[in-house]
Short mmCIF file of C-alpha atoms in Angstrom, two decimals:
data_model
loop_
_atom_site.label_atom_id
_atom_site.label_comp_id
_atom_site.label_asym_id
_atom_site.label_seq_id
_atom_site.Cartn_x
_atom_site.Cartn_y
_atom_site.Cartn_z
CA UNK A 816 -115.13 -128.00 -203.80
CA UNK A 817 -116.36 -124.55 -204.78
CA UNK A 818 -118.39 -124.56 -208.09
CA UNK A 819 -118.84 -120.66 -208.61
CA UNK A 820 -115.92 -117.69 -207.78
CA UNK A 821 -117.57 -114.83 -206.23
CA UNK A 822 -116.61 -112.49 -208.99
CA UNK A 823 -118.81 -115.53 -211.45
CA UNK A 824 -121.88 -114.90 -208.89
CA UNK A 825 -121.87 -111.26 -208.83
CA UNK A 826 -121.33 -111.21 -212.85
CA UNK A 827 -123.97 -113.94 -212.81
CA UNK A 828 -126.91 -111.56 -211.12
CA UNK A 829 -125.91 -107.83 -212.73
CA UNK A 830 -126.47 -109.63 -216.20
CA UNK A 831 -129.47 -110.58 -215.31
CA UNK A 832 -130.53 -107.99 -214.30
CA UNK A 833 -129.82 -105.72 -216.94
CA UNK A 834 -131.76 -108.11 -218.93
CA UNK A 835 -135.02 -107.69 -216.68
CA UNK A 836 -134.33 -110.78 -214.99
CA UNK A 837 -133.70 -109.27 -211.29
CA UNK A 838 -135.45 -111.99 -208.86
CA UNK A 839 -132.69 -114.92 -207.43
CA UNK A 840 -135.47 -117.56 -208.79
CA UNK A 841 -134.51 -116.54 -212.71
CA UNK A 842 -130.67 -117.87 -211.82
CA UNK A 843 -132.70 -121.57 -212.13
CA UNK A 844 -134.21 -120.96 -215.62
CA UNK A 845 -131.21 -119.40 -216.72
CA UNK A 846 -128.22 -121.21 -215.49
CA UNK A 847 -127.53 -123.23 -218.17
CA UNK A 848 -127.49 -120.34 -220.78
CA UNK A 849 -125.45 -119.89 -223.67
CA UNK A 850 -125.32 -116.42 -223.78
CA UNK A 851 -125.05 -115.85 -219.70
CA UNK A 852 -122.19 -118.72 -219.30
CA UNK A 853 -119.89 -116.55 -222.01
CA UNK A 854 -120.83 -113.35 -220.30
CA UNK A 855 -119.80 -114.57 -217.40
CA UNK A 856 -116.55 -115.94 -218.60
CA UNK A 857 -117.74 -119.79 -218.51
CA UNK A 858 -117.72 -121.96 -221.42
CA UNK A 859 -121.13 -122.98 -222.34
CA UNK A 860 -119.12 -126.37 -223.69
CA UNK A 861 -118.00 -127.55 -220.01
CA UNK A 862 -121.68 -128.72 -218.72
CA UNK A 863 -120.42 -126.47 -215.82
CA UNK A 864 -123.95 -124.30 -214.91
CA UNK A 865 -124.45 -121.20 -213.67
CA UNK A 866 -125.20 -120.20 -209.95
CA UNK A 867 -128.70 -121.17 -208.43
CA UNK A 868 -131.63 -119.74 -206.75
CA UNK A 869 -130.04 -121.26 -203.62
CA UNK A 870 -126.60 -120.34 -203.72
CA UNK A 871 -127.45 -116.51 -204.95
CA UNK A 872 -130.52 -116.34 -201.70
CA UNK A 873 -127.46 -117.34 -199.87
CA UNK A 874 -125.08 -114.85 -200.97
CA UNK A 875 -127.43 -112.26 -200.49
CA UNK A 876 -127.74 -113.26 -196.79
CA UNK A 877 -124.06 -113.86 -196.23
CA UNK A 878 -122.81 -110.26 -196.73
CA UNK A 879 -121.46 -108.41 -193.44
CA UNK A 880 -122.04 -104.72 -192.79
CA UNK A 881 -118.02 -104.62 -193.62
CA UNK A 882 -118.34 -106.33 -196.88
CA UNK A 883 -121.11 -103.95 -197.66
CA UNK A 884 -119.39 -100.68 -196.66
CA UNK A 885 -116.53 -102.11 -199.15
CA UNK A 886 -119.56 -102.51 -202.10
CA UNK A 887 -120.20 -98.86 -201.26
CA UNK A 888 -117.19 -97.22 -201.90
CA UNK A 889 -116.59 -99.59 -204.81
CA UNK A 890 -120.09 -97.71 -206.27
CA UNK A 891 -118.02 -94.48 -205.57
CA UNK A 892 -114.48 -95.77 -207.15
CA UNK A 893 -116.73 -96.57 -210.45
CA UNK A 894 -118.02 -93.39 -210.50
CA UNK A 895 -115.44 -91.29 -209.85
CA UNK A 896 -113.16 -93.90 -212.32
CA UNK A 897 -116.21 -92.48 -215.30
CA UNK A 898 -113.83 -88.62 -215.44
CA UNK A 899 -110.91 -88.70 -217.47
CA UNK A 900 -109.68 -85.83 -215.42
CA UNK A 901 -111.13 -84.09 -212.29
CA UNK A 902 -114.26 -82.52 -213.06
CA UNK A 903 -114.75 -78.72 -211.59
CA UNK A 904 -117.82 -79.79 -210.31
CA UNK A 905 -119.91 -82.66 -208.59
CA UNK A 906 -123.72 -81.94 -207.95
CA UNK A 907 -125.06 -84.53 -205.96
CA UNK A 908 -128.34 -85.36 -205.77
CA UNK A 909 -129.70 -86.97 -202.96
CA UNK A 910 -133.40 -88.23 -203.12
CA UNK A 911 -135.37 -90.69 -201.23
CA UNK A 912 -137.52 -93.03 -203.17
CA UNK A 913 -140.49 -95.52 -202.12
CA UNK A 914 -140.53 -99.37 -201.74
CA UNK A 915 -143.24 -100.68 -200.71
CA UNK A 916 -143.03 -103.77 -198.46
CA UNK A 917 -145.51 -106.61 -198.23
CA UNK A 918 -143.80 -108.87 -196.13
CA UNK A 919 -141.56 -108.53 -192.37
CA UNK A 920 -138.77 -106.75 -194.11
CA UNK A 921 -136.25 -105.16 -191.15
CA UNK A 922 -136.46 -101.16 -191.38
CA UNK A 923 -140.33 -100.91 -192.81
CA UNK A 924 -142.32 -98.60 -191.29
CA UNK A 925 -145.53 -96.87 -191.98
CA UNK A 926 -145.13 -94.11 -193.94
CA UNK A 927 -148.33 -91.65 -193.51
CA UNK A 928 -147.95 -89.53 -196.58
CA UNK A 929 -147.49 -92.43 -198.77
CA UNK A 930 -150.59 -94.57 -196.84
CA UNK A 931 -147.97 -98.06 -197.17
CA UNK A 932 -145.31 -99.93 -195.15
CA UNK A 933 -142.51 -98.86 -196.88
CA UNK A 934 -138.39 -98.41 -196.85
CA UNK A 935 -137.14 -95.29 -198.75
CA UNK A 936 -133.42 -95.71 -199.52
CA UNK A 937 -131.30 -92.60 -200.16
CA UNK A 938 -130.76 -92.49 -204.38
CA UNK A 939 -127.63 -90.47 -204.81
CA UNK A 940 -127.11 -89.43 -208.55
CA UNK A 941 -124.53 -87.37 -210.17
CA UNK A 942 -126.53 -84.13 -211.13
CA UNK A 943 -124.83 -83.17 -214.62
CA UNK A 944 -124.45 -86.53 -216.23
CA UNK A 945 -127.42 -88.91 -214.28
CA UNK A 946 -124.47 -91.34 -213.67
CA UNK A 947 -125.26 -93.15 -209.91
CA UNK A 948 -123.27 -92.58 -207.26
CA UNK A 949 -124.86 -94.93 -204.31
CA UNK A 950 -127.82 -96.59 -203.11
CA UNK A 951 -128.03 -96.71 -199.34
CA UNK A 952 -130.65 -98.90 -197.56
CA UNK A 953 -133.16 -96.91 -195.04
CA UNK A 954 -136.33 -96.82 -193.27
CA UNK A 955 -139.84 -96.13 -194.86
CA UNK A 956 -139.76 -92.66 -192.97
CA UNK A 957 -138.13 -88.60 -193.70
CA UNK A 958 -134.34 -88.58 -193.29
CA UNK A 959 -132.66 -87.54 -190.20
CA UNK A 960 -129.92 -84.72 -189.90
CA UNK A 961 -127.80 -87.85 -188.78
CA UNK A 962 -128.56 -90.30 -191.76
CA UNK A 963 -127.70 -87.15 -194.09
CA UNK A 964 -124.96 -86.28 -192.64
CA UNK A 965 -123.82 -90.06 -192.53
CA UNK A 966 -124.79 -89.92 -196.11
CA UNK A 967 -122.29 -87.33 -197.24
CA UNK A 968 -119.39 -87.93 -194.67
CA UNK A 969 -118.90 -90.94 -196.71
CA UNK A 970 -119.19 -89.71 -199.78
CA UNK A 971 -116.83 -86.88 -199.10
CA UNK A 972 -114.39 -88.78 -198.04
CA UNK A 973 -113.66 -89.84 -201.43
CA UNK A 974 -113.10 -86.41 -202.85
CA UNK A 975 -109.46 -86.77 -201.56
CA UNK A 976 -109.33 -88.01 -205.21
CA UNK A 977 -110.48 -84.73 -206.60
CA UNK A 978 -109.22 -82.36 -203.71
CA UNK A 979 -109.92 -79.14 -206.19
CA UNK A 980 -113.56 -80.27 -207.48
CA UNK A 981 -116.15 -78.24 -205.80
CA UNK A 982 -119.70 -80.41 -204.61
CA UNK A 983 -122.70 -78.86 -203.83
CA UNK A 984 -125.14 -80.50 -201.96
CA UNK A 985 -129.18 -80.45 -203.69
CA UNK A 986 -132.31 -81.84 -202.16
CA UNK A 987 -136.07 -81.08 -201.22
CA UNK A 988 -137.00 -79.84 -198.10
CA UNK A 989 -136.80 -82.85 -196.45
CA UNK A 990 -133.03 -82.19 -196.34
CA UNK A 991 -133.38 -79.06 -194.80
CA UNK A 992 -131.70 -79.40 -191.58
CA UNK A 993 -129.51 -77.02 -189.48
CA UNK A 994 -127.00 -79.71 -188.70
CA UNK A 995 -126.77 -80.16 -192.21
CA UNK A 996 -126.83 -76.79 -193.20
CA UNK A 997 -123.22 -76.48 -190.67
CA UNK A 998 -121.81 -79.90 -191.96
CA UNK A 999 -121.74 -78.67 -195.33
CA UNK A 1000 -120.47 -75.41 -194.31
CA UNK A 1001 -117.68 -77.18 -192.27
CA UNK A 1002 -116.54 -79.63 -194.96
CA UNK A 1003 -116.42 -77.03 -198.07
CA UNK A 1004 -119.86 -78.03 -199.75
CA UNK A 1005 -122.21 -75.36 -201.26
CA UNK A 1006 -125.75 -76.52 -200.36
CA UNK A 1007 -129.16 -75.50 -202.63
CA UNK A 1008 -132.06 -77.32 -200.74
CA UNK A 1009 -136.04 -76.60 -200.83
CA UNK A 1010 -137.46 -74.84 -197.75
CA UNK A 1011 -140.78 -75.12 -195.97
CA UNK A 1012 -142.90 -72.37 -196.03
CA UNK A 1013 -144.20 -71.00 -192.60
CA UNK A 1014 -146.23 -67.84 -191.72
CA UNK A 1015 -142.34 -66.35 -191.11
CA UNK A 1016 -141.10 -66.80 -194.56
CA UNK A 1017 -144.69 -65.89 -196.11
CA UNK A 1018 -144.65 -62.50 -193.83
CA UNK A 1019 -140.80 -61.94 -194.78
CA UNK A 1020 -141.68 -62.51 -198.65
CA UNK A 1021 -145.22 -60.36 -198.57
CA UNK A 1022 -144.02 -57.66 -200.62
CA UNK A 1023 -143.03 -60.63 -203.13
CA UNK A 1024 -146.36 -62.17 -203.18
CA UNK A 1025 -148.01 -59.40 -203.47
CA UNK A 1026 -146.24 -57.78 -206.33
CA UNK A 1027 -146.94 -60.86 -208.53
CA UNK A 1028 -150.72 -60.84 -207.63
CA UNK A 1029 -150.26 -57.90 -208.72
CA UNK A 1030 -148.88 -58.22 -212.17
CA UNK A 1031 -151.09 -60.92 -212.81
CA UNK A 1032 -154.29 -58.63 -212.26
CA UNK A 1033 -152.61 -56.21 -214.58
CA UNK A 1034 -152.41 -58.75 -217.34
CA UNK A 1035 -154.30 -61.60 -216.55
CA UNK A 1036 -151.18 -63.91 -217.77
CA UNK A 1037 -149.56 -66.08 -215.59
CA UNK A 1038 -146.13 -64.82 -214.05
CA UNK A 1039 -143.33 -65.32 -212.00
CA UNK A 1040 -141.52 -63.22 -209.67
CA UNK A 1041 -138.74 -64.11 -207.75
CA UNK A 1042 -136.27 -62.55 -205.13
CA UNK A 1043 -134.43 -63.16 -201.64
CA UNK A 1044 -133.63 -62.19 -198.63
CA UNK A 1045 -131.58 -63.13 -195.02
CA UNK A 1046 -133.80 -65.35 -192.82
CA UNK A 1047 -132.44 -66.94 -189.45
CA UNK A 1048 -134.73 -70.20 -187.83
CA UNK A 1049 -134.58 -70.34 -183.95
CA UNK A 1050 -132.64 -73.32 -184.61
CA UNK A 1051 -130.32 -72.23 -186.97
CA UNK A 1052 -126.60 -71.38 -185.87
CA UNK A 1053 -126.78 -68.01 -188.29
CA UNK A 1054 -128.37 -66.31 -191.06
CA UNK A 1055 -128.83 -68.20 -194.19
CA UNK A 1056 -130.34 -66.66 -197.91
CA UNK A 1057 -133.56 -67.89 -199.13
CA UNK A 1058 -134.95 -67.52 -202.39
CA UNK A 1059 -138.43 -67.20 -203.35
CA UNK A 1060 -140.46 -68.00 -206.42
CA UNK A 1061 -144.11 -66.94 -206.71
CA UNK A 1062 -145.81 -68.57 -209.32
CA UNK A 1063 -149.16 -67.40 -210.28
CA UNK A 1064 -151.36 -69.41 -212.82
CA UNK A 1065 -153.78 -68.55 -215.40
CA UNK A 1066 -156.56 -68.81 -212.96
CA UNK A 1067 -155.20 -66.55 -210.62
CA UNK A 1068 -153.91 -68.74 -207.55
CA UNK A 1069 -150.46 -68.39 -206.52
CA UNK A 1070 -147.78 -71.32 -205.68
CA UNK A 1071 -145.03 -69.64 -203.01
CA UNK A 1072 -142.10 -72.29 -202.80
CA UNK A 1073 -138.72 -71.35 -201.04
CA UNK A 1074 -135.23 -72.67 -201.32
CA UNK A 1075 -132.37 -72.05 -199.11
CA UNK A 1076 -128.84 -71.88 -200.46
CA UNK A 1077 -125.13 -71.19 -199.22
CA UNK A 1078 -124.57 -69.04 -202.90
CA UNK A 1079 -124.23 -65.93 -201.70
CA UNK A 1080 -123.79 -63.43 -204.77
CA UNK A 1081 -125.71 -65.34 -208.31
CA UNK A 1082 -129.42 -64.12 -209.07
CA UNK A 1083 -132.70 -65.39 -207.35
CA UNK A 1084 -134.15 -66.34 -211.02
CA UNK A 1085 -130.72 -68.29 -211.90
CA UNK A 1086 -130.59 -70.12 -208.75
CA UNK A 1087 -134.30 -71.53 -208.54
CA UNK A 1088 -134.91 -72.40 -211.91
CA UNK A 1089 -131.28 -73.50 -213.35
CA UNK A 1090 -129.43 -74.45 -210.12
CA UNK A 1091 -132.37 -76.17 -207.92
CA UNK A 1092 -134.59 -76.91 -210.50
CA UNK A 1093 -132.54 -79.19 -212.08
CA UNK A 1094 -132.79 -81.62 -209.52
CA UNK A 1095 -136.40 -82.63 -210.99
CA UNK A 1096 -134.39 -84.97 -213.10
CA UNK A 1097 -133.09 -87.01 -210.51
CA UNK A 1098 -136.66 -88.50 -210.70
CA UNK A 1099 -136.07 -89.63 -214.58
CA UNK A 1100 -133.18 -91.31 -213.53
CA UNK A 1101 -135.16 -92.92 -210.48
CA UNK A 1102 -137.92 -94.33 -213.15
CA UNK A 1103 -134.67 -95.81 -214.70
CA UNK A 1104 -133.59 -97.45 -211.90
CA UNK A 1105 -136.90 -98.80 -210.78
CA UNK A 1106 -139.17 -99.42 -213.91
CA UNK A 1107 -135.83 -100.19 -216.13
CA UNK A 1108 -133.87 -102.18 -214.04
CA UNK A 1109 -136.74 -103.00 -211.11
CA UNK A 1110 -134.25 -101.54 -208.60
CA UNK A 1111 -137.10 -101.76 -205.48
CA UNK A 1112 -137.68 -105.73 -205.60
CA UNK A 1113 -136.33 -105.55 -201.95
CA UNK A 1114 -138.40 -108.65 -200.24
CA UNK A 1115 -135.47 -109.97 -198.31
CA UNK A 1116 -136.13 -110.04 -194.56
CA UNK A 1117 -132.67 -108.72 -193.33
CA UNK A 1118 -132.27 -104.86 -193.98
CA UNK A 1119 -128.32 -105.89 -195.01
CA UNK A 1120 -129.86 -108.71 -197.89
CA UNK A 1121 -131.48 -105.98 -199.24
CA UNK A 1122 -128.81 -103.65 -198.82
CA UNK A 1123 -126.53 -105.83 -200.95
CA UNK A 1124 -129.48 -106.15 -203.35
CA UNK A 1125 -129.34 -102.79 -204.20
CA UNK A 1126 -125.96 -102.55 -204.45
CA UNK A 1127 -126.58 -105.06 -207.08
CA UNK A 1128 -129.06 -103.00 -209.42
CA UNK A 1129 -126.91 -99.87 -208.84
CA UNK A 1130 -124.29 -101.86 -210.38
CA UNK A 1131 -126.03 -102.68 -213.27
CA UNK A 1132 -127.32 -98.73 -213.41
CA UNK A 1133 -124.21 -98.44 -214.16
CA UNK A 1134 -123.21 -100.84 -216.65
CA UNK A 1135 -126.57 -99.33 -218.35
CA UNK A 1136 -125.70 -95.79 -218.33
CA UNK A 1137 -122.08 -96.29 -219.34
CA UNK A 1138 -123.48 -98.22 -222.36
CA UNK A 1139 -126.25 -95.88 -222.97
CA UNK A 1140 -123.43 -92.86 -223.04
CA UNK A 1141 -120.42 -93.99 -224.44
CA UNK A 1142 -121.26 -96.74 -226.72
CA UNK A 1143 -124.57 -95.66 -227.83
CA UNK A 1144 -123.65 -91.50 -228.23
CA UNK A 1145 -124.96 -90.18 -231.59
CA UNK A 1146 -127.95 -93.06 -231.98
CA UNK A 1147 -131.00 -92.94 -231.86
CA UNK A 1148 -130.89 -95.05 -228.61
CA UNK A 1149 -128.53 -92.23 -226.56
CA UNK A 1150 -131.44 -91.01 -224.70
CA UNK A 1151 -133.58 -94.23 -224.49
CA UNK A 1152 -134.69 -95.76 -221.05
CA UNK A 1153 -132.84 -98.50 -220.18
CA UNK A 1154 -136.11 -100.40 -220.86
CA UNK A 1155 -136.39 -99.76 -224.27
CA UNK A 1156 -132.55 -100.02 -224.79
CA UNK A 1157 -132.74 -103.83 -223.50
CA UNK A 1158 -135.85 -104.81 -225.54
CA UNK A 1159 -134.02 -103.19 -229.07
CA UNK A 1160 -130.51 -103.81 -228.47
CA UNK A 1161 -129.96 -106.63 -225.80
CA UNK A 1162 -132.61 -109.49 -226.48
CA UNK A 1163 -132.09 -109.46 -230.33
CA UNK A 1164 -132.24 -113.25 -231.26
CA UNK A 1165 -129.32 -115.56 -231.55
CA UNK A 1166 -128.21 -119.17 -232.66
CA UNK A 1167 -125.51 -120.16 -230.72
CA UNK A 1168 -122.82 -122.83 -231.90
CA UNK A 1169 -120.59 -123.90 -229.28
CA UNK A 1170 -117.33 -125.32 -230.33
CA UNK A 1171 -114.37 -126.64 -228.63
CA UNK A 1172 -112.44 -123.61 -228.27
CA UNK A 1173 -115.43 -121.22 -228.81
CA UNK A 1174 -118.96 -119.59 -228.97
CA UNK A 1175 -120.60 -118.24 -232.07
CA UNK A 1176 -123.67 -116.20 -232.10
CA UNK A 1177 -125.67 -116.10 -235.68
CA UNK A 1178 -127.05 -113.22 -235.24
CA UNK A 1179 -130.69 -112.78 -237.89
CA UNK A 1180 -129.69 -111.34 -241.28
CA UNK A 1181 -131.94 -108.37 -241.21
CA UNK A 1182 -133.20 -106.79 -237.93
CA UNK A 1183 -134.13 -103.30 -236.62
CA UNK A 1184 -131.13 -101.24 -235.55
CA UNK A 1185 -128.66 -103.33 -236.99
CA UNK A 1186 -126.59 -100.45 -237.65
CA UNK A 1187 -126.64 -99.50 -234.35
CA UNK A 1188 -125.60 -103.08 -232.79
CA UNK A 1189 -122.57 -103.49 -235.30
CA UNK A 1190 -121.25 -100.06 -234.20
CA UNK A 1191 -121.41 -101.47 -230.25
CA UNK A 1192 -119.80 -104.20 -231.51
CA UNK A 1193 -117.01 -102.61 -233.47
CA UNK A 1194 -116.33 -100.59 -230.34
CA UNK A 1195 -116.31 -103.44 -227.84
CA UNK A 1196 -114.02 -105.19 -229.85
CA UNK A 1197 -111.45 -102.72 -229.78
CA UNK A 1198 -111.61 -102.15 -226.45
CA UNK A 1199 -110.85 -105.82 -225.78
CA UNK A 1200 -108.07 -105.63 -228.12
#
């Protein structure tokens, strides 16, 4: 006899974690919950519980690399379901981020920079808007051409949806790769990615550097200079334009950093600071994902347990930033962390009478932001209805 539907499970863990509850052992504390049940669709009056630690350790470990290609182009469908019509474009942002490992976890390695066993799944974030896109599993160690290319064959493949939108392609230097330089050349992507410097670049750019050593011993301000120029690697199947920004600081030492691009004709300045630039908030939206919603609690030992755990928290990601943008626009919660939005707005105090039919929840008289959860109210409602 099956006591739970899949659909109840899945419900079961996103809910919890959006409320900070991400590890399988809260499903036993909270199983017989009031508030969870009726999420979940379950009347709290039945005596029918919730999902257990148990049965949720076992889901985790049940999923096949099928099911969890499915999960990942469901990730996808929500996103791309988010546009009322076809957006112009899609920026996606593709950055790696640390979890540690203390345990036999499949896929750690020892990561040298970061001085820790570690994985570092691919975070894939919609540029403009912060919305996720995917979450893919990986080991603690720089990305391969092959994993990125992997990455964005799949995620291209959706844009039969939106055959008109144009994507381009933004990442740090790790990303930098000639095969991936072709594949997005190949498959219609623009491409803005940082660059490694080498004595090449430097001797290419020396007239650059120079110039704004200059300036600054003119003025003794800090300034920036940028330009670019064609530069061809050994490895690279043709000539490609990199732009370079030359930072000097109020004490006189200079920071060189390069980018290369597939944007042939807009301005060095534009490019760097506007175009690749903006990819510095991809890391706001990591610190969402993994102080907010605790997103790197991946202490299974199979690499596809904590590949469906992911999937999990980028599901509730989500649920969070759809709330956080639509239902909470024009508050003083629209730009909150998803932190602060759960301790104001999601764990305000109840009494719960359960009935035969149905749930109430006496909500306190008086709290903080009570304006704010009547108007999230008023618009669930009529959504329902």
């Amino acid at each position: 006899m099956r006591l739970h539907t899949l659909k109840e499970i899945v419900s079961q863990r996103i809910y919890q974690i959006c409320q900070g509850y991400e590890d399988a052992d809260d499903c036993d504390y909270f199983r017989k919950d009031a508030a969870f049940k009726t999420a979940v669709g379950k009347h709290p009056g039945t005596g029918k519980e919730l999902a257990s630690q148990p049965t949720m350790s076992r889901l985790e470990n049940y999923g096949k690399v099928k099911d969890l290609f499915r999960m990942f182009y469901a990730l996808i469908d929500n996103y791309l379901n988010t546009f009322p019509k076809p957006p112009k474009v899609i920026v996606l942002d593709v950055d790696p981020s640390l979890h540690y490992c203390h345990g036999h976890q499949q896929m750690s390695l020892f990561n040298a920079h970061e001085d820790e066993y570690c994985l570092m799944p691919f975070y894939v974030y919609d540029g403009l808007s912060g919305k996720l896109i995917t979450t893919v599993i990986r080991p603690g160690k720089t990305p391969t051409a092959h994993e990125i290319n992997a990455l964005l064959k799949r995620i291209v493949k959706k844009k039969e949806r939106f055959p008109k939108t144009r994507i381009i392609f933004r990442a740090d230097s790790h990303h930098s790769k000639p095969e991936v330089h072709n594949y997005c050349d190949n498959n219609g992507l623009k491409f803005i990615i940082g660059q490694e410097p080498n004595p090449v670049l430097n001797r290419l750019f020396a007239n650059t550097i120079s110039q704004a050593k200059l300036r600054y011993a003119n003025t003794r301000k800090p300034c920036t200079v940028f330009a670019s120029a064609t530069y061809q690697a050994s490895t690279w199947s043709k000539p490609r334009r990199i732009i370079c920004s030359v930072i000097v600081n109020k004490l006189g030492v200079e920071d060189v950093r390069y980018i290369v691009t597939s944007f042939e004709n807009a301005g060095a300045k534009y490019l760097y600071e506007t175009v690749y630039c903006g990819r510095g908030n991809a890391e706001r939206y990591i610190k969402d994902q993994k102080t907010g919603l605790n997103s790197d609690r991946t202490s299974c030992n199979k690499a596809t347990a904590n590949q469906f755990r992911i999937f999990l928290h980028a599901a509730a990601y989500q649920m969070m930033h759809a709330l956080r943008e639509n239902i909470l626009k024009g508050t003083s919660l629209a730009r909150a962390q998803f932190d602060t939005i759960r301790l104001k707005l999601l764990k305000v105090a109840a009494q719960v009478q359960v009935m035969k039919t149905k749930t109430i929840f006496h909500l306190p008289k008086h709290f903080p932001i009570q304006d704010i959860y009547e108007k999230a109210v008023r618009i669930f409602t009529a959504i329902r209805t």
